[in-house]
């Protein structure tokens, strides 16, 4: 489970974030390219835009569910 204390600084402010356990596998960027980008310097992904519509929120939640290292967090999740 992603940790807020390990939230990467490049993530845009808001609900969803990538933490430092990201292994740069590219899955979230492929699945939801409007919301994730690659930090080439550090070899991680980060959230570039927070989803607003229910469809986009579901897309990001799905990307989070598919992240093998559970590196995508949701601050509103219990
Ligand atoms: S799917 Fe997970 S491990 Fe892969 S790049 Fe995205 S956040 Fe990192």
CSV table of N, CA and C in Angstrom, one decimal, residues 21-69:
chain,number,residue,atom,x,y,z
A,21,UNK,N,8.2,3.8,-3.7
A,21,UNK,CA,8.4,2.4,-4.0
A,21,UNK,C,8.2,2.1,-5.5
A,22,UNK,N,7.8,3.1,-6.3
A,22,UNK,CA,7.6,2.9,-7.7
A,22,UNK,C,8.9,2.3,-8.4
A,23,UNK,N,8.7,1.3,-9.2
A,23,UNK,CA,9.9,0.7,-9.9
A,23,UNK,C,9.9,1.0,-11.4
A,24,UNK,N,9.2,2.1,-11.8
A,24,UNK,CA,9.3,2.6,-13.1
A,24,UNK,C,9.0,1.6,-14.2
A,25,UNK,N,7.9,0.8,-14.0
A,25,UNK,CA,7.6,-0.3,-14.9
A,25,UNK,C,6.7,0.2,-16.1
A,26,UNK,N,6.2,1.4,-16.0
A,26,UNK,CA,5.5,2.0,-17.2
A,26,UNK,C,4.0,1.7,-17.3
A,27,UNK,N,3.5,0.8,-16.4
A,27,UNK,CA,2.1,0.3,-16.6
A,27,UNK,C,1.1,1.5,-16.4
A,28,UNK,N,1.3,2.3,-15.4
A,28,UNK,CA,0.3,3.3,-15.1
A,28,UNK,C,0.3,4.4,-16.2
A,29,UNK,N,1.5,4.6,-16.8
A,29,UNK,CA,1.7,5.6,-17.8
A,29,UNK,C,1.0,5.2,-19.1
A,30,UNK,N,1.1,3.8,-19.3
A,30,UNK,CA,0.5,3.3,-20.5
A,30,UNK,C,-1.1,3.3,-20.4
A,31,UNK,N,-1.5,2.9,-19.2
A,31,UNK,CA,-2.9,2.8,-18.9
A,31,UNK,C,-3.6,4.1,-18.8
A,32,UNK,N,-3.0,5.1,-18.2
A,32,UNK,CA,-3.6,6.4,-17.9
A,32,UNK,C,-2.6,7.5,-18.2
A,33,UNK,N,-2.3,7.6,-19.5
A,33,UNK,CA,-1.2,8.6,-19.8
A,33,UNK,C,-1.6,10.1,-19.6
A,34,UNK,N,-2.9,10.3,-19.4
A,34,UNK,CA,-3.3,11.7,-19.1
A,34,UNK,C,-3.0,12.1,-17.6
A,35,UNK,N,-2.7,11.1,-16.8
A,35,UNK,CA,-2.6,11.3,-15.4
A,35,UNK,C,-1.2,11.0,-14.8
A,36,UNK,N,-0.4,10.2,-15.6
A,36,UNK,CA,0.9,9.8,-15.0
A,36,UNK,C,2.0,10.1,-16.1
A,37,UNK,N,3.1,10.5,-15.6
A,37,UNK,CA,4.3,10.8,-16.4
A,37,UNK,C,5.5,10.2,-15.8
A,38,UNK,N,6.6,10.2,-16.5
A,38,UNK,CA,7.8,9.6,-16.0
A,38,UNK,C,8.8,10.7,-15.6
A,39,UNK,N,9.3,10.5,-14.4
A,39,UNK,CA,10.4,11.4,-13.9
A,39,UNK,C,11.7,10.7,-14.3
A,40,UNK,N,12.3,11.1,-15.4
A,40,UNK,CA,13.4,10.4,-16.0
A,40,UNK,C,14.7,10.5,-15.0
A,41,UNK,N,14.7,11.6,-14.3
A,41,UNK,CA,15.9,11.8,-13.4
A,41,UNK,C,15.9,10.8,-12.3
A,42,UNK,N,14.7,10.5,-11.7
A,42,UNK,CA,14.7,9.6,-10.6
A,42,UNK,C,14.2,8.2,-10.9
A,43,UNK,N,13.7,8.0,-12.2
A,43,UNK,CA,13.2,6.7,-12.6
A,43,UNK,C,12.0,6.3,-11.8
A,44,UNK,N,11.0,7.2,-11.8
A,44,UNK,CA,9.7,6.8,-11.2
A,44,UNK,C,8.6,7.5,-12.1
A,45,UNK,N,7.4,7.1,-11.7
A,45,UNK,CA,6.2,7.8,-12.3
A,45,UNK,C,5.8,8.9,-11.2
A,46,UNK,N,5.0,9.8,-11.7
A,46,UNK,CA,4.3,10.7,-10.8
A,46,UNK,C,3.0,11.2,-11.4
A,47,UNK,N,2.1,11.7,-10.5
A,47,UNK,CA,0.8,12.1,-11.0
A,47,UNK,C,0.9,13.5,-11.5
A,48,UNK,N,0.4,13.7,-12.8
A,48,UNK,CA,0.6,15.0,-13.4
A,48,UNK,C,-0.7,15.8,-13.3
A,49,UNK,N,-1.8,15.1,-13.2
A,49,UNK,CA,-3.1,15.7,-13.2
A,49,UNK,C,-4.1,14.9,-12.3
A,50,UNK,N,-4.9,15.5,-11.5
A,50,UNK,CA,-5.8,14.8,-10.7
A,50,UNK,C,-7.1,14.5,-11.4
A,51,UNK,N,-7.6,13.3,-11.4
A,51,UNK,CA,-8.9,13.0,-12.2
A,51,UNK,C,-10.1,13.7,-11.5
A,52,UNK,N,-11.0,14.1,-12.3
A,52,UNK,CA,-12.2,14.9,-11.8
A,52,UNK,C,-13.5,14.1,-12.1
A,53,UNK,N,-13.6,13.6,-13.3
A,53,UNK,CA,-14.9,13.0,-13.6
A,53,UNK,C,-14.9,11.5,-13.1
A,54,UNK,N,-16.0,11.0,-12.8
A,54,UNK,CA,-16.1,9.6,-12.3
A,54,UNK,C,-15.3,8.6,-13.2
A,55,UNK,N,-15.4,8.8,-14.5
A,55,UNK,CA,-14.7,7.9,-15.4
A,55,UNK,C,-13.2,8.0,-15.2
A,56,UNK,N,-12.7,9.2,-15.1
A,56,UNK,CA,-11.3,9.4,-15.0
A,56,UNK,C,-10.8,8.9,-13.6
A,57,UNK,N,-11.6,9.1,-12.6
A,57,UNK,CA,-11.3,8.6,-11.2
A,57,UNK,C,-11.2,7.1,-11.3
A,58,UNK,N,-12.1,6.5,-12.0
A,58,UNK,CA,-12.1,5.0,-12.1
A,58,UNK,C,-10.8,4.6,-12.8
A,59,UNK,N,-10.5,5.3,-13.9
A,59,UNK,CA,-9.3,5.0,-14.6
A,59,UNK,C,-8.0,5.0,-13.7
A,60,UNK,N,-7.9,6.0,-12.9
A,60,UNK,CA,-6.7,6.1,-12.1
A,60,UNK,C,-6.8,5.1,-11.0
A,61,UNK,N,-8.0,4.8,-10.5
A,61,UNK,CA,-8.1,3.7,-9.4
A,61,UNK,C,-7.7,2.4,-10.0
A,62,UNK,N,-8.1,2.2,-11.3
A,62,UNK,CA,-7.7,0.9,-12.0
A,62,UNK,C,-6.2,0.8,-12.1
A,63,UNK,N,-5.6,1.9,-12.5
A,63,UNK,CA,-4.1,1.9,-12.7
A,63,UNK,C,-3.5,1.6,-11.3
A,64,UNK,N,-4.1,2.2,-10.2
A,64,UNK,CA,-3.5,1.9,-8.9
A,64,UNK,C,-3.7,0.4,-8.6
A,65,UNK,N,-4.8,-0.1,-8.9
A,65,UNK,CA,-5.1,-1.6,-8.6
A,65,UNK,C,-4.1,-2.5,-9.4
A,66,UNK,N,-3.7,-2.0,-10.6
A,66,UNK,CA,-2.8,-2.8,-11.4
A,66,UNK,C,-1.4,-2.6,-11.2
A,67,UNK,N,-1.0,-1.6,-10.3
A,67,UNK,CA,0.4,-1.4,-10.0
A,67,UNK,C,0.9,-2.5,-9.2
A,68,UNK,N,1.9,-3.2,-9.7
A,68,UNK,CA,2.4,-4.4,-9.1
A,68,UNK,C,3.1,-4.2,-7.7
A,69,UNK,N,3.5,-3.0,-7.5
A,69,UNK,CA,4.2,-2.7,-6.2
A,69,UNK,C,3.3,-1.8,-5.3
